Short mmCIF file of C-alpha atoms in Angstrom, two decimals:
data_model
loop_
_atom_site.label_atom_id
_atom_site.label_comp_id
_atom_site.label_asym_id
_atom_site.label_seq_id
_atom_site.Cartn_x
_atom_site.Cartn_y
_atom_site.Cartn_z
CA MET A 1 -0.96 -20.57 72.44
CA ASN A 2 -0.12 -24.03 71.13
CA PHE A 3 2.90 -23.77 68.84
CA GLN A 4 3.01 -27.49 68.06
CA PHE A 5 2.05 -28.58 64.56
CA SER A 6 -0.12 -31.64 64.13
CA GLU A 7 1.29 -34.78 62.57
CA GLU A 8 -0.77 -34.09 59.45
CA GLN A 9 0.58 -30.54 59.17
CA LEU A 10 4.15 -31.78 59.51
CA MET A 11 3.52 -34.35 56.79
CA ILE A 12 2.27 -31.63 54.44
CA GLN A 13 5.33 -29.51 55.24
CA GLN A 14 7.70 -32.41 54.56
CA ALA A 15 5.92 -33.37 51.35
CA ALA A 16 6.23 -29.78 50.10
CA ARG A 17 9.90 -29.65 51.13
CA ASP A 18 10.69 -32.90 49.34
CA PHE A 19 8.83 -31.78 46.21
CA ALA A 20 10.63 -28.44 46.15
CA GLN A 21 14.06 -30.01 46.49
CA ASN A 22 13.49 -32.94 44.14
CA GLU A 23 11.18 -31.50 41.49
CA LEU A 24 11.52 -27.70 41.53
CA LEU A 25 15.20 -27.13 42.29
CA PRO A 26 16.51 -28.95 39.18
CA GLY A 27 16.19 -26.48 36.33
CA VAL A 28 14.95 -23.52 38.40
CA ILE A 29 17.79 -21.25 37.23
CA GLU A 30 17.18 -22.11 33.57
CA ARG A 31 13.41 -21.59 33.91
CA ASP A 32 14.06 -18.16 35.39
CA GLU A 33 16.56 -17.20 32.71
CA HIS A 34 14.33 -18.31 29.82
CA GLN A 35 11.03 -17.27 31.44
CA LYS A 36 9.78 -20.84 31.14
CA PHE A 37 6.53 -21.71 32.89
CA PRO A 38 6.98 -24.80 35.15
CA ALA A 39 4.13 -26.69 33.48
CA GLU A 40 5.29 -30.18 34.35
CA GLN A 41 5.99 -29.25 37.95
CA ILE A 42 2.64 -27.48 38.37
CA LYS A 43 0.86 -30.57 37.04
CA LYS A 44 2.61 -32.69 39.67
CA MET A 45 1.68 -30.13 42.35
CA GLY A 46 -1.93 -30.62 41.33
CA GLU A 47 -1.60 -34.39 41.59
CA LEU A 48 -0.18 -34.00 45.11
CA GLY A 49 -3.11 -31.81 46.15
CA PHE A 50 -1.20 -28.53 46.47
CA MET A 51 -3.34 -26.66 43.91
CA GLY A 52 -6.53 -27.10 45.95
CA ILE A 53 -5.01 -27.66 49.36
CA MET A 54 -7.77 -25.98 51.41
CA VAL A 55 -10.76 -27.06 49.29
CA ASP A 56 -13.24 -29.57 50.70
CA PRO A 57 -12.55 -33.08 49.33
CA LYS A 58 -16.12 -33.25 48.01
CA TYR A 59 -15.04 -30.60 45.49
CA GLY A 60 -11.78 -32.34 44.62
CA GLY A 61 -9.53 -30.59 47.13
CA ALA A 62 -7.14 -31.86 49.79
CA GLY A 63 -9.23 -30.53 52.69
CA MET A 64 -6.26 -29.11 54.63
CA ASP A 65 -6.33 -26.07 56.90
CA ALA A 66 -4.79 -22.63 56.28
CA VAL A 67 -1.85 -23.39 58.58
CA SER A 68 -0.93 -26.37 56.37
CA TYR A 69 -1.22 -24.05 53.37
CA VAL A 70 1.27 -21.60 54.90
CA LEU A 71 3.72 -24.41 55.69
CA ALA A 72 3.51 -25.76 52.14
CA MET A 73 3.77 -22.32 50.54
CA GLU A 74 6.91 -21.51 52.54
CA GLU A 75 8.68 -24.69 51.41
CA ILE A 76 7.73 -24.27 47.74
CA SER A 77 8.73 -20.58 47.80
CA LYS A 78 12.16 -21.32 49.25
CA VAL A 79 13.05 -22.81 45.88
CA ASP A 80 10.73 -21.46 43.17
CA ALA A 81 8.55 -18.40 43.73
CA SER A 82 7.22 -18.69 40.17
CA ALA A 83 5.63 -22.02 41.05
CA SER A 84 4.40 -20.82 44.43
CA VAL A 85 2.59 -17.77 43.03
CA CYS A 86 0.67 -20.07 40.67
CA MET A 87 -0.23 -22.19 43.69
CA SER A 88 -1.21 -19.11 45.72
CA VAL A 89 -3.48 -17.60 43.07
CA ASN A 90 -5.25 -20.88 42.37
CA ASN A 91 -5.78 -21.56 46.08
CA SER A 92 -6.32 -18.22 47.77
CA LEU A 93 -8.00 -16.17 45.07
CA VAL A 94 -9.77 -18.59 42.75
CA CYS A 95 -10.65 -21.80 44.59
CA TRP A 96 -11.37 -20.15 47.93
CA GLY A 97 -13.48 -17.45 46.31
CA LEU A 98 -15.57 -20.01 44.46
CA GLU A 99 -15.96 -22.34 47.42
CA GLU A 100 -16.91 -19.53 49.79
CA TYR A 101 -19.18 -17.46 47.55
CA GLY A 102 -20.09 -19.53 44.48
CA ASN A 103 -23.34 -21.46 44.20
CA GLU A 104 -23.44 -25.25 44.00
CA GLU A 105 -23.71 -25.31 40.21
CA GLN A 106 -20.65 -23.06 39.87
CA LYS A 107 -18.69 -25.19 42.32
CA GLN A 108 -19.45 -28.43 40.49
CA LYS A 109 -18.69 -26.97 37.07
CA TYR A 110 -15.63 -24.85 37.84
CA LEU A 111 -14.26 -25.49 41.33
CA VAL A 112 -13.94 -29.29 41.06
CA PRO A 113 -11.51 -29.36 38.09
CA MET A 114 -9.46 -26.46 39.49
CA ALA A 115 -9.18 -27.87 43.02
CA SER A 116 -8.07 -31.24 41.69
CA GLY A 117 -5.33 -29.63 39.60
CA GLU A 118 -6.87 -30.75 36.32
CA VAL A 119 -6.99 -27.10 35.25
CA PHE A 120 -6.33 -23.87 37.10
CA GLY A 121 -7.62 -20.32 37.24
CA ALA A 122 -6.67 -16.66 37.39
CA PHE A 123 -8.01 -13.62 39.23
CA LEU A 124 -8.60 -10.51 37.10
CA LEU A 125 -8.87 -7.26 39.06
CA SER A 126 -6.00 -4.94 38.09
CA GLU A 127 -6.31 -2.67 35.07
CA PRO A 128 -4.10 -0.08 33.38
CA GLU A 129 -5.96 2.64 35.33
CA ALA A 130 -7.06 0.62 38.37
CA GLY A 131 -4.42 -1.10 40.45
CA SER A 132 -4.47 -0.21 44.13
CA ASP A 133 -7.59 1.87 43.48
CA ALA A 134 -9.81 -1.12 42.78
CA THR A 135 -13.00 0.99 42.76
CA SER A 136 -12.00 2.64 39.47
CA GLN A 137 -12.89 -0.29 37.23
CA ARG A 138 -12.98 0.54 33.51
CA THR A 139 -13.90 -2.99 32.41
CA THR A 140 -17.66 -3.08 31.97
CA ALA A 141 -20.27 -5.82 32.09
CA VAL A 142 -23.48 -4.49 30.58
CA ASP A 143 -26.68 -6.31 31.56
CA MET A 144 -28.28 -7.51 28.34
CA GLY A 145 -31.14 -9.44 29.93
CA ASP A 146 -30.13 -13.09 29.73
CA HIS A 147 -26.39 -12.36 29.69
CA TYR A 148 -23.77 -9.68 30.33
CA LEU A 149 -21.62 -8.13 27.62
CA LEU A 150 -18.05 -7.85 28.88
CA ASN A 151 -15.56 -5.30 27.52
CA GLY A 152 -12.23 -4.07 28.82
CA ILE A 153 -8.60 -4.88 29.62
CA LYS A 154 -7.04 -6.46 32.69
CA ASN A 155 -3.29 -6.49 33.28
CA TRP A 156 -0.61 -8.06 35.49
CA ILE A 157 -2.60 -11.30 35.43
CA THR A 158 -0.78 -14.28 36.97
CA ASN A 159 -1.60 -17.53 35.14
CA GLY A 160 -2.89 -15.32 32.32
CA SER A 161 -2.18 -17.69 29.44
CA THR A 162 -2.14 -21.02 31.26
CA ALA A 163 -5.40 -20.65 33.20
CA THR A 164 -8.56 -21.96 31.59
CA HIS A 165 -10.97 -19.94 33.74
CA TYR A 166 -10.91 -16.35 34.94
CA LEU A 167 -12.63 -14.64 37.87
CA VAL A 168 -13.25 -11.19 36.40
CA ILE A 169 -14.19 -8.06 38.34
CA ALA A 170 -16.14 -5.56 36.20
CA GLN A 171 -18.34 -2.46 36.51
CA THR A 172 -22.04 -3.00 35.77
CA ASP A 173 -23.46 0.30 37.06
CA VAL A 174 -21.06 3.27 37.13
CA GLU A 175 -23.48 5.47 39.09
CA LYS A 176 -23.44 3.02 42.00
CA LYS A 177 -19.61 3.15 42.08
CA HIS A 178 -18.23 0.21 44.10
CA ARG A 179 -21.76 -1.06 44.73
CA GLY A 180 -22.20 -1.45 40.99
CA ILE A 181 -19.26 -3.85 40.57
CA ASN A 182 -19.77 -7.57 39.90
CA ALA A 183 -17.62 -10.70 39.75
CA PHE A 184 -17.94 -13.20 36.90
CA ILE A 185 -16.59 -16.60 35.94
CA VAL A 186 -15.28 -16.31 32.38
CA GLU A 187 -13.88 -19.14 30.26
CA LYS A 188 -10.75 -18.31 28.30
CA ALA A 189 -12.06 -20.26 25.30
CA TRP A 190 -15.06 -17.97 24.83
CA ALA A 191 -15.25 -15.71 21.77
CA GLY A 192 -13.86 -12.24 22.39
CA VAL A 193 -11.28 -13.24 25.02
CA SER A 194 -7.70 -12.40 24.02
CA VAL A 195 -4.41 -13.00 25.83
CA GLY A 196 -1.75 -10.33 25.42
CA ALA A 197 2.02 -10.71 25.25
CA LYS A 198 3.88 -12.14 28.23
CA GLU A 199 5.40 -9.51 30.50
CA ASN A 200 9.21 -9.45 30.68
CA LYS A 201 9.61 -9.20 34.45
CA MET A 202 12.45 -8.59 36.89
CA GLY A 203 11.45 -11.52 39.11
CA ILE A 204 9.12 -14.53 39.22
CA ARG A 205 10.09 -14.86 35.58
CA GLY A 206 8.82 -18.42 35.29
CA SER A 207 5.23 -17.40 36.04
CA ASP A 208 3.13 -16.30 33.08
CA THR A 209 1.97 -12.72 33.54
CA HIS A 210 -0.21 -11.28 30.78
CA SER A 211 -2.82 -8.67 29.98
CA ILE A 212 -6.25 -10.08 29.11
CA SER A 213 -8.72 -8.22 26.90
CA PHE A 214 -12.45 -8.72 26.43
CA GLN A 215 -14.37 -7.59 23.38
CA ASP A 216 -18.13 -8.15 23.47
CA VAL A 217 -17.76 -11.36 25.47
CA LYS A 218 -21.13 -12.89 26.32
CA VAL A 219 -21.18 -13.98 29.95
CA PRO A 220 -24.24 -16.02 31.02
CA LYS A 221 -26.19 -14.66 33.98
CA GLU A 222 -25.52 -17.86 35.89
CA ASN A 223 -21.78 -17.05 35.83
CA ARG A 224 -22.16 -14.02 38.07
CA ILE A 225 -20.89 -14.72 41.59
CA GLY A 226 -23.28 -13.63 44.32
CA GLU A 227 -25.99 -10.99 44.20
CA ASP A 228 -25.90 -8.00 41.87
CA GLY A 229 -23.33 -5.50 43.15
CA PHE A 230 -21.40 -8.03 45.25
CA GLY A 231 -18.25 -7.90 43.11
CA PHE A 232 -16.22 -5.33 45.04
CA THR A 233 -16.90 -7.00 48.38
CA PHE A 234 -16.02 -10.33 46.79
CA ALA A 235 -12.69 -8.96 45.54
CA MET A 236 -11.76 -7.47 48.92
CA LYS A 237 -12.67 -10.66 50.82
CA VAL A 238 -10.70 -12.81 48.39
CA LEU A 239 -7.66 -10.52 48.51
CA SER A 240 -7.65 -10.58 52.30
CA GLY A 241 -7.20 -14.35 52.20
CA GLY A 242 -4.79 -14.07 49.30
CA ARG A 243 -2.48 -11.96 51.41
CA ILE A 244 -1.86 -14.95 53.64
CA GLY A 245 -0.58 -16.83 50.60
CA ILE A 246 1.69 -13.99 49.46
CA ALA A 247 2.93 -13.44 53.02
CA ALA A 248 3.86 -17.13 53.12
CA GLN A 249 5.54 -16.76 49.75
CA ALA A 250 7.61 -13.83 51.01
CA LEU A 251 8.46 -15.81 54.14
CA GLY A 252 9.62 -18.72 51.96
CA ILE A 253 11.76 -16.50 49.76
CA ALA A 254 13.40 -15.01 52.86
CA SER A 255 13.95 -18.33 54.62
CA GLY A 256 15.32 -19.89 51.43
CA ALA A 257 17.86 -17.08 51.08
CA TYR A 258 18.76 -17.32 54.77
CA GLU A 259 19.39 -21.06 54.57
CA LEU A 260 21.68 -20.57 51.58
CA ALA A 261 23.55 -17.74 53.33
CA LEU A 262 23.97 -19.78 56.51
CA LYS A 263 25.33 -22.74 54.56
CA TYR A 264 27.74 -20.50 52.64
CA ALA A 265 28.93 -18.77 55.83
CA LYS A 266 29.90 -22.14 57.28
CA GLN A 267 31.96 -23.05 54.19
CA ARG A 268 33.54 -19.83 52.93
CA LYS A 269 36.84 -18.86 54.52
CA ALA A 270 38.30 -15.37 54.84
CA PHE A 271 41.16 -14.11 57.02
CA GLY A 272 42.04 -17.64 58.02
CA THR A 273 38.64 -18.87 59.22
CA GLU A 274 35.07 -19.55 58.09
CA ILE A 275 33.21 -16.26 57.68
CA MET A 276 30.59 -17.43 60.18
CA ASN A 277 33.22 -16.73 62.85
CA HIS A 278 33.31 -13.03 62.00
CA GLN A 279 30.97 -10.93 64.10
CA ALA A 280 29.85 -8.88 61.08
CA ILE A 281 28.41 -12.04 59.50
CA GLN A 282 27.08 -13.38 62.82
CA PHE A 283 25.06 -10.20 63.38
CA LYS A 284 23.63 -10.34 59.86
CA LEU A 285 22.52 -13.93 60.40
CA ALA A 286 21.04 -13.04 63.80
CA ASP A 287 18.96 -10.22 62.31
CA MET A 288 17.85 -12.39 59.41
CA ALA A 289 16.81 -15.28 61.67
CA THR A 290 14.89 -13.00 64.04
CA GLN A 291 12.99 -11.26 61.26
CA ILE A 292 12.12 -14.55 59.56
CA GLU A 293 10.77 -16.02 62.79
CA THR A 294 8.69 -12.89 63.40
CA ALA A 295 7.25 -13.06 59.89
CA ARG A 296 6.51 -16.76 60.33
CA LEU A 297 4.53 -16.10 63.51
CA LEU A 298 2.52 -13.36 61.79
CA CYS A 299 1.72 -15.69 58.88
CA LEU A 300 0.69 -18.52 61.17
CA LYS A 301 -1.47 -16.22 63.30
CA ALA A 302 -3.37 -14.98 60.23
CA ALA A 303 -3.81 -18.57 59.03
CA TRP A 304 -4.94 -19.72 62.47
CA LEU A 305 -7.53 -16.92 62.67
CA LYS A 306 -8.85 -17.98 59.27
CA ASP A 307 -9.07 -21.60 60.41
CA GLN A 308 -10.98 -20.46 63.52
CA HIS A 309 -13.42 -18.48 61.35
CA GLN A 310 -12.37 -15.26 63.05
CA ASN A 311 -11.71 -11.95 61.33
CA TYR A 312 -8.22 -12.03 59.84
CA ASP A 313 -8.25 -8.92 57.62
CA VAL A 314 -5.77 -6.94 59.72
CA ALA A 315 -3.68 -9.99 60.62
CA SER A 316 -3.23 -10.92 56.96
CA ALA A 317 -2.34 -7.30 56.11
CA MET A 318 0.28 -7.25 58.88
CA ALA A 319 1.67 -10.61 57.77
CA LYS A 320 1.98 -9.55 54.14
CA LEU A 321 3.42 -6.14 54.98
CA TYR A 322 6.07 -7.45 57.33
CA ALA A 323 6.97 -10.64 55.47
CA SER A 324 7.40 -8.80 52.16
CA GLU A 325 9.51 -6.06 53.75
CA ILE A 326 11.85 -8.52 55.48
CA ALA A 327 12.05 -10.67 52.35
CA GLN A 328 13.65 -7.70 50.60
CA PHE A 329 16.07 -7.17 53.50
CA VAL A 330 16.99 -10.81 54.04
CA THR A 331 17.61 -11.58 50.37
CA THR A 332 19.79 -8.48 50.02
CA GLU A 333 21.81 -9.55 53.06
CA ALA A 334 22.10 -13.07 51.64
CA VAL A 335 23.66 -11.63 48.48
CA GLN A 336 26.00 -9.53 50.63
CA ILE A 337 27.13 -12.55 52.66
CA HIS A 338 27.89 -14.41 49.42
CA GLY A 339 29.94 -11.43 48.19
CA GLY A 340 30.75 -11.60 44.49
CA TYR A 341 29.30 -15.10 44.26
CA GLY A 342 25.94 -13.74 45.36
CA TYR A 343 25.82 -11.64 42.22
CA VAL A 344 25.89 -14.62 39.86
CA LYS A 345 22.98 -16.89 39.03
CA GLU A 346 24.37 -20.27 40.06
CA PHE A 347 24.23 -19.40 43.77
CA HIS A 348 20.46 -18.70 43.63
CA VAL A 349 20.36 -15.73 46.03
CA GLU A 350 20.31 -13.06 43.31
CA ARG A 351 17.15 -14.67 41.91
CA LEU A 352 15.54 -14.76 45.33
CA MET A 353 16.37 -11.06 45.77
CA ARG A 354 14.65 -10.26 42.45
CA ASP A 355 11.68 -12.46 43.33
CA ALA A 356 11.25 -10.79 46.73
CA LYS A 357 10.40 -7.35 45.34
CA ILE A 358 7.05 -8.32 43.82
CA THR A 359 5.72 -9.44 47.21
CA GLN A 360 5.69 -5.77 48.23
CA ILE A 361 3.54 -4.92 45.22
CA TYR A 362 0.99 -7.53 44.16
CA GLU A 363 -2.23 -8.43 45.96
CA GLY A 364 -2.06 -5.07 47.70
CA THR A 365 1.07 -2.93 47.90
CA SER A 366 2.82 -2.28 51.21
CA GLU A 367 1.17 1.14 51.17
CA VAL A 368 -2.29 -0.44 50.86
CA GLN A 369 -1.50 -2.81 53.75
CA ARG A 370 -0.58 0.19 55.89
CA ILE A 371 -3.94 1.77 55.01
CA VAL A 372 -5.77 -1.38 56.12
CA ILE A 373 -3.77 -1.57 59.35
CA SER A 374 -3.98 2.13 60.20
CA ARG A 375 -7.76 2.22 59.67
CA SER A 376 -8.08 -0.58 62.21
CA VAL A 377 -5.74 1.14 64.66
CA LEU A 378 -7.58 4.47 64.37
CA LYS A 379 -11.10 3.04 64.41
#
């Protein structure tokens, strides 16, 4: 395999690194503490092309490959996971889903402004009674002839209040079960759409997570994505790609914590020498570095398979499972290396530890990833 990045990929990586350090790092602790959405920073990310990084330039995107996306996501996530999850949802779930499965009219109307960063979107699948079990949709879209009537509640929605457009998964025909599910493009400004209170979360506190409710919302027929009954397949295909983004986010959180721990270990002295000279710390750093490099290779393999138009379902599940698990381990070890200082906000690692946990839960829990992987192994 060729492990060398192209000049263009390295430029994207450096641009993301510079942006994270210069634009995201200042104020990141305060945004976390006050649950402040990084609106100004997200706008600049759109201007730089990060919000539609893989979208064809003819639709307003940057036209980069999935490997470039992983490199950029890692750098952004090292500093601010709240910003990177907004980037991931807009890219992996919304823009990619529309570009891959939307018709030309839908792409021109909705994809172009989202890929260019002018506005951004949200993906609405989870419900109070349907999280990992995505087939148990309670939100309904009743066919009324020239439109659908949408009713129900979605929760844990990233970009819930700041997005202008939603991709909504809803049940049209209960008797057909998952074959009766459809996907719709819904505008937040439409009558009957309501945004609930912001969730008070343990981590990624700068991202806006809300419940969204629909009461007799009229959705035009032309806003359905794909053929009737395509919604469940659409959701699963989109989530498979989304897992690459979240795996890269977890990788970034872990590598960010590792870099901080390594820097601290070189400066902090105990028992007459820098703590990096103590074998207990050396072994921690060795384990952290090895796990991060393994996660990075899994992420890049999944991205490469996607770029080669090969099946990446299992690869993305493996990447997300492993990267999210090691993100929890690495950030915890980073706090431990910092000792008491790791427990206070100004050293950043406690925030990264809190941010890491969600990567094991959203866009498919670790348990769901193991189901995907085991089914492939046992097939």
